Amino acid sequence: MPSTADAGNIPLPWQTAAQPPENSEALLADYFQHLNEDAAQCRQQTTEAAAQAFRNRWLGRRQGILQQLNETLLKPAPPDWKKPLGQALNRLRSEAAALATTLETEARQAAAATRLASEALDITLPGSPGAGRGAIHPLTLVMEEIVAVFAGLGYSRVEGPEMESAYYNFEALNIPTEHPARDEQDTIYLGPDLPDMLLRTHTSPGQIRVMERQPPPLRVVVPGRVYRRDTPDASHSPMFHQVEGLAVDEGLSLADLKGTLEHFARAFFGSATLSRFRPSFFPFTEPSAEMDIQCFACDGAGGVCRTCKSSGWIEILGCGMVHPQLYRFAGQDAERWSGFAFGMGVERIAMIRYGIDDLQRFFSGDLRFLEQFRD
Amino acid sequence: MLISLEWLKEFVDWPETPAALAERLTGAGLTAAGWSGSAQEPVLELELTSNRPDCLSHWGVAREVAALARTALKPPAGAGQAGQPTDPAGITVTIESAETCARYCLRVLDLPSGAAARALPEIMRARLLAMGQAPIHLLPDLSNYTLFEIGQPTHVFDADTLRGNQLHVRWARPGETLITLDEVERQLNPGDLVIADAERPVALAGVIGGLETAITPATRKIAIESAWFEPQVVRRSARRHGIRTEAGYRFERGADPQAAAWAADLLVSRAVALAGAHWAGGTDCIAREWQAPTIRLRAEFLRRLLGLAPPSDAVENILQRLGFQLEAQAGASWMVQPPSWRADVKIEADLAEEVARLWGYEHFPSRLPAFQGVVTESEPARLASKTREKLRGRGYSEAISLSFAGAAEGERYAPGRKPVKMMNPLSEEEAWLRTTLLPSMLRLLLVNQNRDLTSARLFEIGKIYWREAKAGFPATEAWRLSLGSFGEVGGWNDRREYGFYELKGDIELLLAGFDLPGLEWRPASAGWCHPGRAAEIWANQAQLGTAGQLHPELAEELKFRRPPFLAELDLQQLLIAGGNQLRFSPPSRFPAAWRDFSFLFDDRVSWQSIQTALNGLRQPGWQGASLLELFRGGGIPAGQRSLLLRASWQLPDRTLREDEVQRAADELRATLAGLGGQQR
Ligand SMILES: [Zn+2]
């Protein structure tokens, strides 16, 4: 490989040939080859320093090979050799400059890649939690969803007192003293100095309170806590939640009750949900019914299904046409207005929906339970 | 009610399988709840609503099946008459209160020696066992058998033990007692209706008989009672004395007023056939004749209530199958009389239910009605939702706890709030309604600590209750929000212990959504609070709540392993304050200027006093000062802290000049120095 140091020892081209060659680059063939080899070597390192050294070696203003060739070859050349030599040197210079730029770019990119690689994180580590563990109580989720379905049908949400008078909880709902239905709702009474005050055993007093204060047409839902003197077990709690609903208007019939509650079942449990109505008894509705949905665990087959206790159906709510007596209690005209009411247990529906086995879990405060309801 | 299908077959036929029969009964409101017995002799459990005492027997269910399946009823065999009830019975019956006992039938029979000790024939014995009744001996077993057969309770006395040859249906007298069949001596109440002989009560009417007059295997003369007692009277006595019997269960729901004599005669004919008993006389004492009510039923009413009126002949057919008498009237209506066993049918809507029930609920149309009324939003519900969402975002999970509390808890966490007591609480320890949510929250935190969670963040939205007459109520209930927390916060890259400022930050985030002028955190003095790490939150001259660390002594007493933090907020106050009035104001287009200041302050100089002083300068373009860092320890003397704060200014209409910012900063430094601050 020629080196500039050797320039003085090798014969100059015009000393070995009479005429400059046709192809002027042939004059510097050794240098072109040297340039490419040097670039290839530099590329193996791909550092900015190597790229800089390459540039200095070839294009340096003082000691660059091209500068030296200028001095040692071009300057002393006879006049008819100057042009071809000048052309060859220009070619060599532009090729060296292009290679230097490429090498520098490659080196810069490689350096950046190395730097970024060193900044890499384990992106599989968990994110800064801030707070993401919070969850809303499953009973709230279910209650809000029930209310939302009925809100879509024009039902307003109202609240009633939990400490209720025996009148609203029983008498005004057509459940007189000594009615057997009072046995079925073992009541917690307040006092002794609060005569006839109790913890409401259902959200149904809301029906009377609303009818007293607001003339029909009306549609309301009354969600809330209710109480019964039940010893806690997997399906009982002295406190639980209900959503009561009431619609009163001109011309409402059993058909409207069915249509409304079938809509609810489909909206809440899925559009393919089948439901049925069975005659039942509540002192404040006549006729009364229970609504069942077809068991989604066994598709209504029953068999040994635990979800529906083999019946193929799951009881969801109680309902009925408002008893004429209630309009009288509320000071409304029973011949003019008709309506329907319904009530459902929120715990029961939540247990069905989420597959919860024990009602006590709702009130345990156990975060390992509660945090499962992040949605 | 348990129904043996083999027994039921004695009274009615039906065309389908047991499962299909169960389905049919369920569809008519007699809910099939399960099966017991054997495959050959299945026993169906029916869940009956309290309005259907007429179905509390095989005969009653047979009536229903016959109506549903349109098949014939076969009355029980052997109800022949052994003698006329007008025969002198040797025992006189007097009903002293016609309202409580409509009729009282008595049948007196002589028994051959040893007859009372006989056993029931095997088939009857098996049926009683299927009803869950252990056979005793012949006569009480026959009485029980009749009860499960036709639903009418009867009672059998040993007639030789009755004194004075007379029976009275009367109220108990003060001081009277009765040893009942269960061998308990009962102090009778003047509200108890009793059957008494010439000297003493011998039975608690409709509930249970007396031990002294009960038949024994040696009994030679029996007196059979079959009566109709007022449901409420029976119910009160049964409840007062805590006695649940099959008889009481039926009387308190309403027995068939026309079945008394029938049951008595059925029992007599069986005693004659099975015990060789001889008729000695009987009497039907009728205080009040049963009168069927007459109810008008309009086809138009059916259409209005049910959305569809079945054809007239179908309506008539349904009611007749159920034993109703009816007379068609002009204008598509009927005058209807229910049978004696259907006292639950009182009004037109009750008749409509009978029609709907047998026509089948599934055959009525279904439609979604339109609505033209007013729809209102519930503000408290909206506030609760907003609160839940914010707290959930901060890592709190919602809990729901029971509303009951002990008296001491209330006194400790909400002193001065007079609690409401329950008359019949589930437990005496928790006989009160809670006056604060804090004790519930502490319990919830402990539950989680004791399940070895290293941190817990919980909230509850619930009511508290106290004695204060308000808005026509003798007591008041109001919504509260509680927060509770302990343990570590943050993740692997910023782990720290939950502290007062975490709690405060979470509450500030919550309160930021409300219009709360004059919001202020003042040192709290509540007994449950750590004296230096708790605050009362005030706005609008009202206390919104309290927040802080639980007093370390309480935390130790409750066995907390990490300091718990608590807050209780009055949601009613937030509701009154209402949400922020959101209004747009254009942000300044001109650059803001800011300067940082580092000052050393005595601990007693509160951040709030510094802020108040700086805001009080009312500098042009003042944007406020924020705390960047707080240092303590190191080279800083004890009792002092170093604050790094950043002040900023910005004008809406022009850029602040450097000399203006300089002047403002100088004034600010002088103010901080005036508060005792030392620039660092
Ligand atoms: Zn199933």
Tab-separated table of C-alpha atoms in Angstrom, chain B residues 313-520:
chain	number	residue	atom	x	y	z
B	313	ASP	CA	-117.603	-17.575	29.867
B	314	ALA	CA	-113.959	-18.182	30.749
B	315	VAL	CA	-114.192	-15.763	33.683
B	316	GLU	CA	-117.321	-17.503	34.928
B	317	ASN	CA	-115.819	-20.921	34.461
B	318	ILE	CA	-112.640	-20.024	36.364
B	319	LEU	CA	-114.518	-18.603	39.330
B	320	GLN	CA	-116.929	-21.525	39.465
B	321	ARG	CA	-114.102	-24.040	39.359
B	322	LEU	CA	-112.646	-22.270	42.402
B	323	GLY	CA	-115.952	-22.621	44.263
B	324	PHE	CA	-117.165	-19.043	43.840
B	325	GLN	CA	-120.929	-18.406	43.381
B	326	LEU	CA	-121.687	-15.868	40.734
B	327	GLU	CA	-124.580	-14.154	39.144
B	328	ALA	CA	-124.180	-12.342	35.825
B	329	GLN	CA	-125.400	-8.740	35.791
B	330	ALA	CA	-126.228	-6.354	32.990
B	331	GLY	CA	-123.255	-4.506	31.468
B	332	ALA	CA	-120.723	-7.335	31.544
B	333	SER	CA	-120.402	-7.663	35.278
B	334	TRP	CA	-121.076	-10.242	37.962
B	335	MET	CA	-122.027	-10.363	41.600
B	336	VAL	CA	-119.601	-12.865	43.110
B	337	GLN	CA	-119.592	-14.707	46.436
B	338	PRO	CA	-116.367	-16.421	47.491
B	339	PRO	CA	-116.520	-19.807	49.201
B	340	SER	CA	-116.119	-19.972	52.980
B	341	TRP	CA	-112.469	-21.076	52.736
B	342	ARG	CA	-111.427	-18.020	50.729
B	343	ALA	CA	-111.585	-15.244	53.309
B	344	ASP	CA	-108.630	-13.638	51.495
B	345	VAL	CA	-110.884	-12.620	48.613
B	346	LYS	CA	-112.473	-9.340	49.673
B	347	ILE	CA	-112.441	-6.895	46.776
B	348	GLU	CA	-112.749	-6.725	43.034
B	349	ALA	CA	-108.968	-6.764	42.566
B	350	ASP	CA	-108.806	-10.029	44.541
B	351	LEU	CA	-111.259	-11.575	42.066
B	352	ALA	CA	-109.169	-10.222	39.208
B	353	GLU	CA	-106.165	-12.001	40.666
B	354	GLU	CA	-108.084	-15.292	40.776
B	355	VAL	CA	-109.044	-14.867	37.137
B	356	ALA	CA	-105.464	-13.939	36.150
B	357	ARG	CA	-103.987	-16.773	38.191
B	358	LEU	CA	-106.053	-19.476	36.529
B	359	TRP	CA	-106.034	-17.904	33.083
B	360	GLY	CA	-102.239	-17.903	33.411
B	361	TYR	CA	-100.031	-14.855	33.857
B	362	GLU	CA	-98.204	-15.861	30.690
B	363	HIS	CA	-101.351	-15.305	28.623
B	364	PHE	CA	-101.569	-11.614	29.394
B	365	PRO	CA	-99.931	-9.173	26.985
B	366	SER	CA	-96.709	-7.395	27.714
B	367	ARG	CA	-95.874	-3.826	26.740
B	368	LEU	CA	-93.509	-1.032	27.677
B	369	PRO	CA	-95.614	1.985	28.667
B	370	ALA	CA	-94.845	5.559	27.608
B	371	PHE	CA	-94.418	8.219	30.274
B	372	GLN	CA	-95.326	11.879	30.331
B	373	GLY	CA	-94.512	12.750	33.932
B	374	VAL	CA	-91.605	14.642	35.433
B	375	VAL	CA	-88.177	13.054	35.861
B	376	THR	CA	-85.927	14.420	38.597
B	377	GLU	CA	-82.260	13.823	39.401
B	378	SER	CA	-81.253	12.926	42.920
B	379	GLU	CA	-78.556	15.356	44.081
B	380	PRO	CA	-77.469	13.216	47.056
B	381	ALA	CA	-77.068	10.226	44.761
B	382	ARG	CA	-75.028	12.293	42.309
B	383	LEU	CA	-72.812	13.538	45.123
B	384	ALA	CA	-72.340	9.993	46.384
B	385	SER	CA	-71.383	8.749	42.911
B	386	LYS	CA	-68.892	11.561	42.403
B	387	THR	CA	-67.368	10.874	45.809
B	388	ARG	CA	-67.077	7.158	45.113
B	389	GLU	CA	-65.375	7.716	41.789
B	390	LYS	CA	-62.847	10.148	43.234
B	391	LEU	CA	-61.969	7.973	46.191
B	392	ARG	CA	-61.738	4.884	44.070
B	393	GLY	CA	-59.251	6.752	41.883
B	394	ARG	CA	-57.178	7.408	45.003
B	395	GLY	CA	-57.054	3.728	45.873
B	396	TYR	CA	-59.888	3.536	48.374
B	397	SER	CA	-62.345	0.652	48.202
B	398	GLU	CA	-65.915	1.062	49.264
B	399	ALA	CA	-67.108	-0.910	52.276
B	400	ILE	CA	-70.581	-1.279	53.713
B	401	SER	CA	-71.012	-2.079	57.380
B	402	LEU	CA	-74.023	-2.662	59.564
B	403	SER	CA	-75.715	0.333	61.147
B	404	PHE	CA	-75.553	-1.065	64.699
B	405	ALA	CA	-73.194	0.069	67.428
B	406	GLY	CA	-72.415	-0.197	71.095
B	407	ALA	CA	-73.186	2.756	73.346
B	408	ALA	CA	-69.582	3.238	74.502
B	409	GLU	CA	-68.281	3.564	70.935
B	410	GLY	CA	-70.658	6.390	70.180
B	411	GLU	CA	-69.675	8.184	73.364
B	412	ARG	CA	-66.008	7.938	72.479
B	413	TYR	CA	-66.127	8.894	68.793
B	414	ALA	CA	-69.134	11.230	68.722
B	415	PRO	CA	-69.609	12.501	72.263
B	416	GLY	CA	-72.786	14.420	72.887
B	417	ARG	CA	-74.778	12.881	70.046
B	418	LYS	CA	-77.708	11.145	71.709
B	419	PRO	CA	-78.127	7.694	70.192
B	420	VAL	CA	-81.265	5.812	69.188
B	421	LYS	CA	-81.776	2.505	70.960
B	422	MET	CA	-83.345	-0.605	69.508
B	423	MET	CA	-86.042	-2.336	71.527
B	424	ASN	CA	-85.207	-5.810	70.288
B	425	PRO	CA	-81.620	-5.742	69.025
B	426	LEU	CA	-79.938	-8.869	67.756
B	427	SER	CA	-77.281	-8.495	70.411
B	428	GLU	CA	-77.190	-6.456	73.600
B	429	GLU	CA	-73.634	-5.305	72.828
B	430	GLU	CA	-74.880	-3.589	69.687
B	431	ALA	CA	-78.231	-2.331	70.851
B	432	TRP	CA	-77.873	1.165	69.376
B	433	LEU	CA	-77.870	2.763	65.958
B	434	ARG	CA	-74.520	4.272	65.142
B	435	THR	CA	-73.993	7.987	65.727
B	436	THR	CA	-70.705	7.965	63.846
B	437	LEU	CA	-69.150	5.827	61.114
B	438	LEU	CA	-65.717	5.808	62.755
B	439	PRO	CA	-66.026	2.698	64.958
B	440	SER	CA	-67.283	0.683	61.957
B	441	MET	CA	-64.326	1.939	59.955
B	442	LEU	CA	-61.862	0.959	62.675
B	443	ARG	CA	-63.377	-2.506	62.735
B	444	LEU	CA	-62.992	-2.801	58.973
B	445	LEU	CA	-59.359	-1.663	59.150
B	446	LEU	CA	-58.648	-4.220	61.867
B	447	VAL	CA	-60.245	-6.995	59.818
B	448	ASN	CA	-57.782	-6.257	57.061
B	449	GLN	CA	-54.804	-5.828	59.371
B	450	ASN	CA	-55.617	-9.159	60.964
B	451	ARG	CA	-55.672	-10.777	57.548
B	452	ASP	CA	-52.075	-9.613	57.229
B	453	LEU	CA	-52.618	-6.920	54.664
B	454	THR	CA	-49.730	-4.421	54.824
B	455	SER	CA	-51.980	-1.591	53.797
B	456	ALA	CA	-55.659	-0.821	53.601
B	457	ARG	CA	-57.580	2.060	52.154
B	458	LEU	CA	-61.351	2.047	52.737
B	459	PHE	CA	-64.313	4.363	52.660
B	460	GLU	CA	-67.972	4.071	53.523
B	461	ILE	CA	-70.950	6.215	52.642
B	462	GLY	CA	-73.617	5.507	55.197
B	463	LYS	CA	-76.084	7.039	57.537
B	464	ILE	CA	-75.750	7.982	61.178
B	465	TYR	CA	-78.751	8.290	63.473
B	466	TRP	CA	-79.390	10.358	66.550
B	467	ARG	CA	-82.088	11.670	68.828
B	468	GLU	CA	-83.070	15.053	67.531
B	469	ALA	CA	-86.589	15.898	66.432
B	470	LYS	CA	-86.491	17.277	62.905
B	471	ALA	CA	-89.002	17.693	60.075
B	472	GLY	CA	-91.750	15.790	61.867
B	473	PHE	CA	-89.472	12.902	62.864
B	474	PRO	CA	-88.568	12.223	66.471
B	475	ALA	CA	-85.065	11.205	65.391
B	476	THR	CA	-82.670	12.293	62.659
B	477	GLU	CA	-80.597	10.350	60.146
B	478	ALA	CA	-77.944	11.852	57.901
B	479	TRP	CA	-75.384	10.766	55.332
B	480	ARG	CA	-71.753	10.622	56.339
B	481	LEU	CA	-68.570	9.650	54.570
B	482	SER	CA	-65.799	7.905	56.433
B	483	LEU	CA	-62.257	7.219	55.268
B	484	GLY	CA	-59.822	4.865	56.891
B	485	SER	CA	-56.285	3.938	56.047
B	486	PHE	CA	-53.066	2.419	57.281
B	487	GLY	CA	-49.840	1.048	55.902
B	488	GLU	CA	-47.708	1.602	52.894
B	489	VAL	CA	-48.475	3.913	50.001
B	490	GLY	CA	-46.964	4.000	46.560
B	491	GLY	CA	-45.194	1.280	44.644
B	492	TRP	CA	-41.723	-0.230	44.381
B	493	ASN	CA	-40.315	3.094	43.219
B	494	ASP	CA	-41.887	5.480	45.729
B	495	ARG	CA	-42.836	3.450	48.764
B	496	ARG	CA	-43.674	5.402	51.914
B	497	GLU	CA	-45.889	5.139	54.957
B	498	TYR	CA	-49.416	6.582	54.724
B	499	GLY	CA	-49.523	9.740	56.795
B	500	PHE	CA	-51.572	12.782	57.608
B	501	TYR	CA	-50.667	14.550	54.359
B	502	GLU	CA	-51.832	11.579	52.269
B	503	LEU	CA	-55.175	11.732	54.038
B	504	LYS	CA	-55.346	15.483	53.667
B	505	GLY	CA	-54.476	15.260	49.966
B	506	ASP	CA	-57.231	12.757	49.350
B	507	ILE	CA	-59.778	14.906	51.167
B	508	GLU	CA	-58.592	18.039	49.380
B	509	LEU	CA	-59.125	16.316	46.067
B	510	LEU	CA	-62.636	15.452	47.156
B	511	LEU	CA	-63.437	18.946	48.418
B	512	ALA	CA	-61.995	20.592	45.306
B	513	GLY	CA	-65.208	19.686	43.530
B	514	PHE	CA	-67.348	21.845	45.814
B	515	ASP	CA	-67.978	25.501	46.271
B	516	LEU	CA	-66.505	25.909	49.752
B	517	PRO	CA	-65.527	29.504	50.579
B	518	GLY	CA	-63.340	29.895	53.647
B	519	LEU	CA	-62.209	26.261	53.617
B	520	GLU	CA	-59.898	25.883	56.570
